[in-house]
Structure formats: C-alpha cells, structure tokens
XYZ file of C-alpha atoms in Angstrom:
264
model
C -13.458 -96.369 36.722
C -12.412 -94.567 33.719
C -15.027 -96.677 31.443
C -17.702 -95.890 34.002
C -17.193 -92.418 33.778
C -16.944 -92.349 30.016
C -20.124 -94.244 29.903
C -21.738 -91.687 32.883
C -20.917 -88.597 30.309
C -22.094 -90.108 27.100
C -25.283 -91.128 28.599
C -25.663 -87.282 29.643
C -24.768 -85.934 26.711
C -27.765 -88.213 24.902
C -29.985 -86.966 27.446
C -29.091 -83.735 27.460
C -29.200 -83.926 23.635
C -32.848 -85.389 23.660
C -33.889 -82.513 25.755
C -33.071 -80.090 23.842
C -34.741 -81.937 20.375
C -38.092 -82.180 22.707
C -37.937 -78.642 23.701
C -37.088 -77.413 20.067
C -39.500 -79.918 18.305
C -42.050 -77.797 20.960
C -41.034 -74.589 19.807
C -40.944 -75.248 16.216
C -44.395 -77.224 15.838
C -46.699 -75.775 13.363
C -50.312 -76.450 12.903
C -51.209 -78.545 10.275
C -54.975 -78.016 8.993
C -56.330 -81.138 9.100
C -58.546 -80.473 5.677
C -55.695 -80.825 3.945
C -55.789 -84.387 4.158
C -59.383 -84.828 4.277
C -58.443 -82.771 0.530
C -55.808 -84.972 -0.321
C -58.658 -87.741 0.266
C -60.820 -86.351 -1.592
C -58.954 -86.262 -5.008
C -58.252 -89.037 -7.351
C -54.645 -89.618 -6.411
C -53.400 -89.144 -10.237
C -50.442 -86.824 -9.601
C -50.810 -86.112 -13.493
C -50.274 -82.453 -12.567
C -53.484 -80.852 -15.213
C -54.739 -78.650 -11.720
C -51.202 -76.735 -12.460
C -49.226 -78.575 -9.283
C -46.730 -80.942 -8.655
C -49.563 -83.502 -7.373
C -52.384 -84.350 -5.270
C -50.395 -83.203 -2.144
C -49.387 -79.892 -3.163
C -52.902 -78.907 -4.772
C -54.468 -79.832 -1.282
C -52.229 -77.563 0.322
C -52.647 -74.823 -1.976
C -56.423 -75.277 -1.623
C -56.431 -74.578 2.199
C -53.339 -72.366 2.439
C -53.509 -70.246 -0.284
C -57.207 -70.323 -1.585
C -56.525 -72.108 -5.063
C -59.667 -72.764 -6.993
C -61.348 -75.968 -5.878
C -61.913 -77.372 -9.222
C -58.664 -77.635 -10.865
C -58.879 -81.234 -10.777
C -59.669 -82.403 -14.403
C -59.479 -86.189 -14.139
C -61.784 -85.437 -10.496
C -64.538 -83.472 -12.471
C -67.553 -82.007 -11.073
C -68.024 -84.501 -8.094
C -64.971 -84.052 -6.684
C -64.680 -80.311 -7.043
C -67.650 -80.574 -5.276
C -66.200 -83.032 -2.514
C -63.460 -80.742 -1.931
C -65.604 -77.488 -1.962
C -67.421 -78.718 1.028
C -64.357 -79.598 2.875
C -62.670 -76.215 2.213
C -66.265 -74.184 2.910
C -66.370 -72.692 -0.749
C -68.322 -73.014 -3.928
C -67.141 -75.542 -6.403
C -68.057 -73.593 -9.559
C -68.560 -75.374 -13.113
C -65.825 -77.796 -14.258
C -65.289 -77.981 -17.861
C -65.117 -81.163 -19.639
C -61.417 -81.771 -21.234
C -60.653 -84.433 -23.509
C -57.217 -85.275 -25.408
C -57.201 -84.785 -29.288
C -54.836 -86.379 -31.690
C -54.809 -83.909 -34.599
C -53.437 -86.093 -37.355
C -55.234 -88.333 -39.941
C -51.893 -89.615 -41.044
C -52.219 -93.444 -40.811
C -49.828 -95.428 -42.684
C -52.025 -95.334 -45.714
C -52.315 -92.109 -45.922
C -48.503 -90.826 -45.372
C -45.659 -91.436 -47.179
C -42.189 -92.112 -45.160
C -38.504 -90.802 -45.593
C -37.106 -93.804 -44.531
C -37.102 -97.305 -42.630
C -36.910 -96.826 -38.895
C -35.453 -100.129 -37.982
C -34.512 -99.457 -34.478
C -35.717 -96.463 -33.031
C -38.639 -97.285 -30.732
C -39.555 -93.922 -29.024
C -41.160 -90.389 -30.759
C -38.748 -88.430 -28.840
C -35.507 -90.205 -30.196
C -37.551 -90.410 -33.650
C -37.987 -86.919 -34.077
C -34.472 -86.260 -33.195
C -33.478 -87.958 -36.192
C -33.899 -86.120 -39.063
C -37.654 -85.507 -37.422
C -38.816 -89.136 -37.559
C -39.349 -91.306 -40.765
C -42.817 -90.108 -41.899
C -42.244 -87.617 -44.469
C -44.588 -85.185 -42.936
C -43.112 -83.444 -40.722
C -45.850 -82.582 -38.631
C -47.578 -85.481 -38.317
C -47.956 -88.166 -35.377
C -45.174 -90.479 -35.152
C -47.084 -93.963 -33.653
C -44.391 -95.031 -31.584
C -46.456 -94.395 -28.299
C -45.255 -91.968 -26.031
C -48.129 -90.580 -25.182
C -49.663 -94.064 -24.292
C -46.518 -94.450 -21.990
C -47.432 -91.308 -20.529
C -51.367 -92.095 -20.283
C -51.854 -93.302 -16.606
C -55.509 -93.880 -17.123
C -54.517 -96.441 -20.393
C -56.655 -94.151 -22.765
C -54.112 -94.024 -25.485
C -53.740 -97.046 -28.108
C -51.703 -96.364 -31.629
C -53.815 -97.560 -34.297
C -52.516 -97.791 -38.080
C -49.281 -95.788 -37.164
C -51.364 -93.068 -35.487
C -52.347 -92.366 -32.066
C -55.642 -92.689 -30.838
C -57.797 -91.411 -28.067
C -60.512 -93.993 -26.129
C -62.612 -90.815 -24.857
C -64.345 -92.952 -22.266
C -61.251 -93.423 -20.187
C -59.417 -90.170 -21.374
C -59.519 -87.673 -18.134
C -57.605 -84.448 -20.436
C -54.910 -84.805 -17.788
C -53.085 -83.468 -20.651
C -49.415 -85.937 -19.538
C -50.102 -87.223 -23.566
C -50.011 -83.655 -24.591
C -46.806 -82.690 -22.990
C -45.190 -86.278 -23.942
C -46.004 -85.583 -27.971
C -42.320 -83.710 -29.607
C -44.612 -83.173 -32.435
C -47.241 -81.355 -30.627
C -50.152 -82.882 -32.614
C -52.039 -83.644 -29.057
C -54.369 -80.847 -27.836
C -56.529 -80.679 -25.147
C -60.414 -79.245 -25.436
C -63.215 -78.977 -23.755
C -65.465 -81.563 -24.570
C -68.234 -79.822 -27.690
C -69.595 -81.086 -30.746
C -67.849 -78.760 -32.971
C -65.168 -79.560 -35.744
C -61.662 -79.389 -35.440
C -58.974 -79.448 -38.305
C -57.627 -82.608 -37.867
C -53.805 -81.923 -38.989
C -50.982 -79.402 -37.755
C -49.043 -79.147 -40.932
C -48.224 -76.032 -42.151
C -46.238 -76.412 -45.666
C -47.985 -75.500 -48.487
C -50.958 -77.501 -50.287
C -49.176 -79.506 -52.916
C -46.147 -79.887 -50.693
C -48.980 -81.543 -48.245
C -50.860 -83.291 -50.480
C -47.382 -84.924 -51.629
C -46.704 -85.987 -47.823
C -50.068 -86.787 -46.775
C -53.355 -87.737 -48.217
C -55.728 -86.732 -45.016
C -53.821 -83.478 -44.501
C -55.021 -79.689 -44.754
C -53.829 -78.222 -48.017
C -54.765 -74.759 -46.741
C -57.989 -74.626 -50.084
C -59.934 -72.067 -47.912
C -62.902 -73.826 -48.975
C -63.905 -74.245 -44.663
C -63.238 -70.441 -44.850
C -65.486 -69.346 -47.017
C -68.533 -71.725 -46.374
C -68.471 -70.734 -42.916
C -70.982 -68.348 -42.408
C -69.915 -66.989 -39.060
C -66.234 -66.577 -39.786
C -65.051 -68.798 -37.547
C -62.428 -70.369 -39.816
C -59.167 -68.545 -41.055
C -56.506 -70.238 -42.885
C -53.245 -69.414 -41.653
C -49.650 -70.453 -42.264
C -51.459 -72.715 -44.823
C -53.851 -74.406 -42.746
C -57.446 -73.684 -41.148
C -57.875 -73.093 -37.840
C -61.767 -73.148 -36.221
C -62.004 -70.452 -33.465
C -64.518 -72.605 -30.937
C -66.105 -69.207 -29.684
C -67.192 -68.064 -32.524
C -68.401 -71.998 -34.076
C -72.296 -72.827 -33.970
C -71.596 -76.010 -34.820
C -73.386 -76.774 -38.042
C -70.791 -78.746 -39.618
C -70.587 -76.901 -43.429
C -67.124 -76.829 -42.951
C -66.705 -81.080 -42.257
C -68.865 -81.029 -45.412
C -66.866 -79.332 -48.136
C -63.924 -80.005 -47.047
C -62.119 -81.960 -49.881
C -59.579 -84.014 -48.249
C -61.488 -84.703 -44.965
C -59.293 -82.906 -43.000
C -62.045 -81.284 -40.508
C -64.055 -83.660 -38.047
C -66.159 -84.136 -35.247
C -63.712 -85.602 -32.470
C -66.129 -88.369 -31.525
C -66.136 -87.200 -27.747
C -68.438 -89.414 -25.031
C-alpha cells in the first residue's frame, strides 16, 4: 500500500511538474523571424568573423534584429550581399574587394638570422623568444600561422616568407589577426603600390638585416608627384586616396621595396 501510494504521488508530482513547463514554455515563447535562417542560408558558413561578429549566426540575427548592414560579408561578396538584401527587404550597396597582403620581401636570401631555431615550430612562440631568429625584427617569420589560420587554404610559406594565392584569398582577415609580427594587412583589391616591408629602424641598420627592406631613401617621396608618399619612422608609407597609380614610385625605388600586390 505504502509503495502504491509513493508511486501515486511521484507520478503527480511529474505531471503536475510537466504542466507547469507546458504552461511556462507558452508564456515565455518568443517569435523567431524566420529570415534569419533563410540569412543564415544565405551566407557562406565561414564563421571567420571579417562582418565584425562572432559568426554566420550572430550576423543573421543582427541583420534582421538590429538592421546591420547587409554586406558585411567579405568572403560572400557582392552576390551574397545581394542574396541577403532581398531576404531582409533592403539595398545591398557596393561591396569592396579585400585581399590579404604579406608586407615583407624577406625570404631567406634576403635576411640574415640571429640564430638557429631548432625547435620552435610556431610564429607566436618564435617571436616570444628573443622576437624570432630572423634578425629583422619586423619581418615575417615563415613558420605558418597564418596558413593555420587560413580556412579557405590561401596561405602557403614560400622561401621562409608567407605568401598569398589571391584567387582563393576571401580578406577574411583570420591571417591578419594570427601574424605577432603584424606584417599581414588587409586592402581593398587596386592596382596601386604598396611598400612591401614594416620595418622601421634606420636605413643602414635595415640594409644590414635585410636586403628587400625599406631603408627610408625618400626617393618614392619625392618622385611622387601627387604626394602620396611620406616617409615616416624611417619607412614610406603610400596613402591609397591620394595614389593615381602610375607606378614612379615601384620604379626608383632602389631596393625594390614598393610593388604591385599581384591581386586577381
């Protein structure tokens, strides 16, 4: 009798239980907008985070809940802003065209190294020691942790020095943040130069470290004739806005520090 009546209140309790999750599940339901997901569809699936947010999931939220731009999603481009412009009811706008840049020349013929790394096999725990081997201290360490970080396999190091395959590059911009040496920049895709090296020591101190580098000449500076190049903290810089492009700079320069990124 006593187990009946055990099993009689348990089995009340559960239902009584239940009820009250049904009733509350009831109160507390909230709408979910069903473009979200048709959103969520809609983008690549990359979760590489270059629209700003945590992933695909939480940009398609933010899209139809709180009116974020539709065409944050780099590796997406134009026809998927314009997927997802439909679905939310708003104009897609221009996307710009981002690629990843490696700004370092420094291949192992061209740089001269501190020391042997013989067992170190990361840039992060390179550059915590003693800022890697290569005696430049700037410069690109080639032990790939920016390919690790490249989830579209656009990344291959090459001669000691990263390189970018722009066909598969999306300017996700994961290399970017994975570089301790900050010598990966992201740009809109242009024919324009760029100064292909981030170190700022002095020119003979440079020169000494690394053949390809900028030894801050000022030659770029003063051919340019629209002022677009200043050298500062020893080493040119190209403002984009105000470069037309024609190259004078690539031309003079006497260690070949400035290039066209070869962007397709």
């Amino acid at each position: 009798m006593a187990v009946t009546s055990a099993v009689i209140i348990v089995s009340l309790t559960g239902l009584c239980g239940a009820a009250i999750l049904v009733v509350a599940s009831q109160l507390m339901h909230v709408e979910v907008d069903e473009r979200i997901g048709l959103v969520q569809e809609a983008l690549p699936g990359a979760n590489c985070g270059a629209c700003g947010y945590a992933g695909c999931a939480d940009y398609a939220t933010a899209i139809i809940e709180s009116g974020a731009e539709v065409n944050l999603c780099i590796p997406g481009g134009a026809s998927v802003a314009e997927e997802v412009g439909r679905i939310a009811g708003r104009d897609a706008g221009g996307v710009a065209q981002r690629k990843a840049i490696v700004a370092c020349q420094g291949t192992e013929e061209h740089r001269s190294q501190k020391y042997e790394n013989t067992g170190l096999t990361t840039c992060t725990a390179s550059a915590a020691l003693y800022g890697g081997p290569s005696a430049c201290p700037y410069g690109c360490l080639g032990y790939g942790d920016c390919k690790e970080a490249c989830k579209f396999d656009a990344i291959e190091i090459q001669h000691g020095v990263a390189r970018i395959n722009m066909e598969k590059c999306t300017g996700c911009g994961a290399c970017e943040e994975a570089c301790p040496k900050r010598v990966i920049w992201i740009r809109e895709v242009s024919e324009k130069p760029v100064v292909m090296c981030a170190n700022h020591q002095r020119g003979a101190m440079t020169r000494k470290v690394c053949t390809a580098g900028c030894i801050g000449c000022m030659k770029c500076q003063k051919t340019c004739p629209t002022e677009a190049i200043v050298v500062k903290n020893n080493v040119a810089r190209i403002d984009l806005e105000k470069c037309i492009g024609c190259r004078k700079c690539v031309n003079d320069c006497p260690v070949k520090a400035i290039a066209v990124p070869k962007i397709t």
